[in-house]
Amino acid sequence: MRPLKTATSIVKSSIPTKSPVHFSAFRPLTTSTTSSLLPSHSIPPHTQRRCPFPTSPHWRNLPGPRPLNKQHASASTSALDSGDLNRTALYDLHLENGGKMVPFGGFSMPVQYADLSVGESHRWTREKASLFDVGHMVQHRLSGPGAAPVLELVTPSSTAALLPNHSTLSCLLHPATGGIVDDTVITRLGPELFYLVTNAACKDKDLAYLSEQIAARDTNPGPLEWEVLDDWGLVALQGPLSAEVLTRALELAGTRGEKKDLTTLYFGQCRHVTLPALPTANADSASPASAPEEAAQTPILISRGGYTGEDGFEISIPPSLTHSFTTHLLAAGGRDRLRLAGLGARDSLRLEAGMCLYGHDLDDSTTPVEAGLGWVVHKDRRLAGGFHGAETILAQLKGKKEGGEPPARRRVGLFVEGAPAREGAEIFGGGEGVGRVTSGCPSPTLGRNVAMGYVGRGWGKAGTEVEVEVRGRRRRGEVVRMPFVPSRYWKGAGGTSPG
């Protein structure tokens, strides 16, 4: 399969092994890059600030990292003027549809739209289909014989064994500590070609981290090329009608044969699709007009998955097609099946699905095992190690009887009675502080308050009763398994399958 043709930023690694390099000498060729190089073992200053310990001596004496920081890079943009914020390629589309724009991850992003409240948008996604602009996230391509070895070093995933056109959720890791630099999705597009998506709020930190790791890599496997796709669009089509909507959109765009048959594209898989013709008028037209020739040449990348727990797709779009394909998709879906959705619904949907938000539920001090993400450490990596933080992480995966060192805290799900618990709320057990909430909201699907947070050892078993302090009062809580709402990913002809 040929790689995509265009990239905004290109980094070619020809730097000697372990040569000290400042990021500016090696950065992607773009005007918005980080200003300084962070040592791979360091924790950036903005993540060193932590919520103060609860006064309870029980929590204070627990070993391990402190509770997660309530502040995050995305929140720091709230003080910026709108003129200081970046805009995705769909910014004007958001305004045209009544998007309420807020700062997020350095971008001006829609939190909701005029036609639906956040709760209504959440329920619409669970029942029909919603389209989210996630173009603020950072898209990368790593290619060449040196790509897989670097990914095997900086993540605990078996990227070398990943099949073509398959994806895996993973984490970029700090050396020694195994702390999470960022969470990422890694997709193998070819024998020596990988596609990564990382968080917008971590962009400067991630670029510095990857730059240093590539500079310090063992060059024996061969050259490595790193591309940052700054101008590419990224949208997430989510909900039970998403396959129906996307199939219709592909048909109207001139896609033929197996490429438009989404029943054979399963969760965690992807494919490139070209769009020979895009409608310029009504999406129901039987004879759509031809799009520019480039549409037939540059494919979009359709990946089955998402951040809501529903069946859906994340679609990477070349810059010249981002606006036209998005409006075409909306028209193909029609307002009776598809609506735009913003950050508000996205947050409550991902929380119901038990998914983490970096900077809140994850940070540089959190290991995958503490975060309940031990499954991102693939079986062969548990035996061979060889990734950053392996000694720490592999010890945490083992029980004490096996000579391991289980983590002092773990991420758990919570049901909370009364008022909803928000980030920073203290969790009590046996009258003492045992943890803190990192995300929480009323669940539109369940009609009750859900939250996730970290609790000390001995308090993480499902069914354990705790108390959560909300608005100065301790409310009854219960530790529960996640996801709160069963996932409905497409895993075969038998239908959607709970995750």
GROMACS .gro file of C-alpha atoms in nm, residues 183-345:
model
  163
  183ASP     CA    1  -0.141   0.821   2.550
  184THR     CA    2  -0.148   0.746   2.178
  185VAL     CA    3  -0.300   0.526   1.911
  186ILE     CA    4  -0.044   0.353   1.689
  187THR     CA    5  -0.143   0.219   1.346
  188ARG     CA    6   0.074   0.016   1.113
  189LEU     CA    7   0.013   0.129   0.754
  190GLY     CA    8   0.289  -0.075   0.591
  191PRO     CA    9   0.599  -0.284   0.665
  192GLU     CA   10   0.796   0.026   0.767
  193LEU     CA   11   0.521   0.287   0.798
  194PHE     CA   12   0.338   0.382   1.120
  195TYR     CA   13   0.072   0.645   1.195
  196LEU     CA   14   0.033   0.792   1.546
  197VAL     CA   15  -0.219   1.028   1.702
  198THR     CA   16  -0.127   1.219   2.020
  199ASN     CA   17  -0.297   1.484   2.233
  200ALA     CA   18  -0.302   1.851   2.136
  201ALA     CA   19  -0.236   1.975   2.489
  202CYS     CA   20   0.082   1.766   2.499
  203LYS     CA   21   0.210   1.872   2.157
  204ASP     CA   22   0.518   2.068   2.266
  205LYS     CA   23   0.611   1.807   2.524
  206ASP     CA   24   0.554   1.517   2.282
  207LEU     CA   25   0.752   1.675   1.999
  208ALA     CA   26   1.043   1.740   2.233
  209TYR     CA   27   1.023   1.387   2.372
  210LEU     CA   28   1.006   1.218   2.032
  211SER     CA   29   1.278   1.443   1.898
  212GLU     CA   30   1.514   1.343   2.177
  213GLN     CA   31   1.427   0.974   2.155
  214ILE     CA   32   1.488   0.970   1.780
  215ALA     CA   33   1.816   1.159   1.824
  216ALA     CA   34   1.939   0.915   2.088
  217ARG     CA   35   1.823   0.598   1.914
  218ASP     CA   36   2.039   0.310   1.800
  219THR     CA   37   2.083   0.379   1.429
  220ASN     CA   38   2.182   0.021   1.339
  221PRO     CA   39   1.830  -0.075   1.222
  222GLY     CA   40   1.848   0.197   0.956
  223PRO     CA   41   1.711   0.543   0.876
  224LEU     CA   42   1.391   0.690   1.012
  225GLU     CA   43   1.166   0.963   0.876
  226TRP     CA   44   0.922   1.145   1.101
  227GLU     CA   45   0.637   1.355   0.962
  228VAL     CA   46   0.403   1.581   1.159
  229LEU     CA   47   0.078   1.631   0.969
  230ASP     CA   48  -0.007   1.974   1.106
  231ASP     CA   49  -0.259   2.073   0.839
  232TRP     CA   50  -0.444   1.744   0.806
  233GLY     CA   51  -0.802   1.722   0.927
  234LEU     CA   52  -0.930   1.460   1.171
  235VAL     CA   53  -1.296   1.393   1.245
  236ALA     CA   54  -1.464   1.126   1.458
  237LEU     CA   55  -1.794   0.980   1.340
  238GLN     CA   56  -1.949   0.801   1.637
  239GLY     CA   57  -2.273   0.620   1.714
  240PRO     CA   58  -2.479   0.317   1.605
  241LEU     CA   59  -2.570   0.477   1.270
  242SER     CA   60  -2.213   0.580   1.188
  243ALA     CA   61  -2.144   0.290   0.948
  244GLU     CA   62  -2.469   0.354   0.763
  245VAL     CA   63  -2.387   0.724   0.729
  246LEU     CA   64  -2.028   0.670   0.617
  247THR     CA   65  -2.126   0.402   0.365
  248ARG     CA   66  -2.373   0.643   0.208
  249ALA     CA   67  -2.112   0.920   0.200
  250LEU     CA   68  -1.856   0.695   0.031
  251GLU     CA   69  -2.108   0.581  -0.230
  252LEU     CA   70  -2.194   0.941  -0.316
  253ALA     CA   71  -1.824   1.028  -0.333
  254GLY     CA   72  -1.771   0.763  -0.601
  255THR     CA   73  -1.604   0.497  -0.387
  256ARG     CA   74  -1.670   0.152  -0.530
  257GLY     CA   75  -1.625  -0.215  -0.443
  258GLU     CA   76  -1.487  -0.351  -0.120
  259LYS     CA   77  -1.347  -0.013  -0.012
  260LYS     CA   78  -1.697   0.105   0.079
  261ASP     CA   79  -1.798  -0.223   0.243
  262LEU     CA   80  -1.754  -0.130   0.608
  263THR     CA   81  -1.886  -0.465   0.737
  264THR     CA   82  -1.538  -0.608   0.670
  265LEU     CA   83  -1.359  -0.326   0.854
  266TYR     CA   84  -1.345  -0.427   1.220
  267PHE     CA   85  -1.265  -0.241   1.539
  268GLY     CA   86  -0.894  -0.156   1.548
  269GLN     CA   87  -0.851  -0.178   1.170
  270CYS     CA   88  -0.809   0.089   0.903
  271ARG     CA   89  -0.806   0.138   0.526
  272HIS     CA   90  -0.722   0.409   0.275
  273VAL     CA   91  -1.013   0.520   0.058
  274THR     CA   92  -1.007   0.749  -0.243
  275LEU     CA   93  -1.295   0.980  -0.330
  276PRO     CA   94  -1.321   1.001  -0.710
  277ALA     CA   95  -1.619   1.238  -0.692
  278LEU     CA   96  -1.759   1.457  -0.419
  279PRO     CA   97  -2.111   1.602  -0.449
  280THR     CA   98  -2.124   1.976  -0.482
  281ALA     CA   99  -2.500   1.995  -0.431
  282ASN     CA  100  -2.757   1.785  -0.247
  283ALA     CA  101  -2.611   1.462  -0.106
  284ASP     CA  102  -2.919   1.275  -0.231
  285SER     CA  103  -2.840   1.364  -0.589
  286ALA     CA  104  -2.811   1.056  -0.809
  287SER     CA  105  -2.528   1.208  -1.014
  288PRO     CA  106  -2.282   1.387  -0.789
  289ALA     CA  107  -2.055   1.639  -0.955
  290SER     CA  108  -1.687   1.566  -0.990
  291ALA     CA  109  -1.451   1.696  -0.727
  292PRO     CA  110  -1.105   1.833  -0.805
  293GLU     CA  111  -0.864   1.578  -0.949
  294GLU     CA  112  -0.668   1.571  -0.622
  295ALA     CA  113  -0.963   1.399  -0.453
  296ALA     CA  114  -0.904   1.097  -0.671
  297GLN     CA  115  -0.532   1.098  -0.596
  298THR     CA  116  -0.504   1.156  -0.221
  299PRO     CA  117  -0.689   0.905  -0.002
  300ILE     CA  118  -0.849   0.957   0.333
  301LEU     CA  119  -0.761   0.714   0.612
  302ILE     CA  120  -1.061   0.553   0.782
  303SER     CA  121  -0.991   0.386   1.119
  304ARG     CA  122  -1.264   0.198   1.305
  305GLY     CA  123  -1.270   0.300   1.669
  306GLY     CA  124  -1.315   0.612   1.878
  307TYR     CA  125  -1.348   0.773   2.218
  308THR     CA  126  -1.714   0.715   2.303
  309GLY     CA  127  -1.752   0.337   2.344
  310GLU     CA  128  -1.983   0.332   2.042
  311ASP     CA  129  -1.914   0.189   1.701
  312GLY     CA  130  -1.752   0.457   1.491
  313PHE     CA  131  -1.467   0.585   1.280
  314GLU     CA  132  -1.184   0.834   1.302
  315ILE     CA  133  -1.108   0.979   0.960
  316SER     CA  134  -0.779   1.148   0.870
  317ILE     CA  135  -0.832   1.388   0.580
  318PRO     CA  136  -0.584   1.566   0.349
  319PRO     CA  137  -0.585   1.947   0.392
  320SER     CA  138  -0.749   2.015   0.055
  321LEU     CA  139  -1.043   1.787   0.136
  322THR     CA  140  -1.106   1.850   0.508
  323HIS     CA  141  -1.387   2.101   0.469
  324SER     CA  142  -1.546   1.953   0.157
  325PHE     CA  143  -1.549   1.596   0.288
  326THR     CA  144  -1.685   1.701   0.628
  327THR     CA  145  -1.974   1.897   0.478
  328HIS     CA  146  -2.036   1.610   0.236
  329LEU     CA  147  -2.050   1.366   0.528
  330LEU     CA  148  -2.299   1.586   0.714
  331ALA     CA  149  -2.517   1.612   0.404
  332ALA     CA  150  -2.499   1.237   0.339
  333GLY     CA  151  -2.610   1.166   0.694
  334GLY     CA  152  -2.890   1.420   0.705
  335ARG     CA  153  -3.008   1.593   1.022
  336ASP     CA  154  -3.236   1.304   1.110
  337ARG     CA  155  -2.932   1.073   1.154
  338LEU     CA  156  -2.621   1.287   1.202
  339ARG     CA  157  -2.544   1.600   1.406
  340LEU     CA  158  -2.229   1.787   1.501
  341ALA     CA  159  -2.117   1.734   1.862
  342GLY     CA  160  -1.866   1.916   2.080
  343LEU     CA  161  -1.630   1.872   2.371
  344GLY     CA  162  -1.907   1.860   2.633
  345ALA     CA  163  -2.069   1.546   2.494
   0.00000   0.00000   0.00000
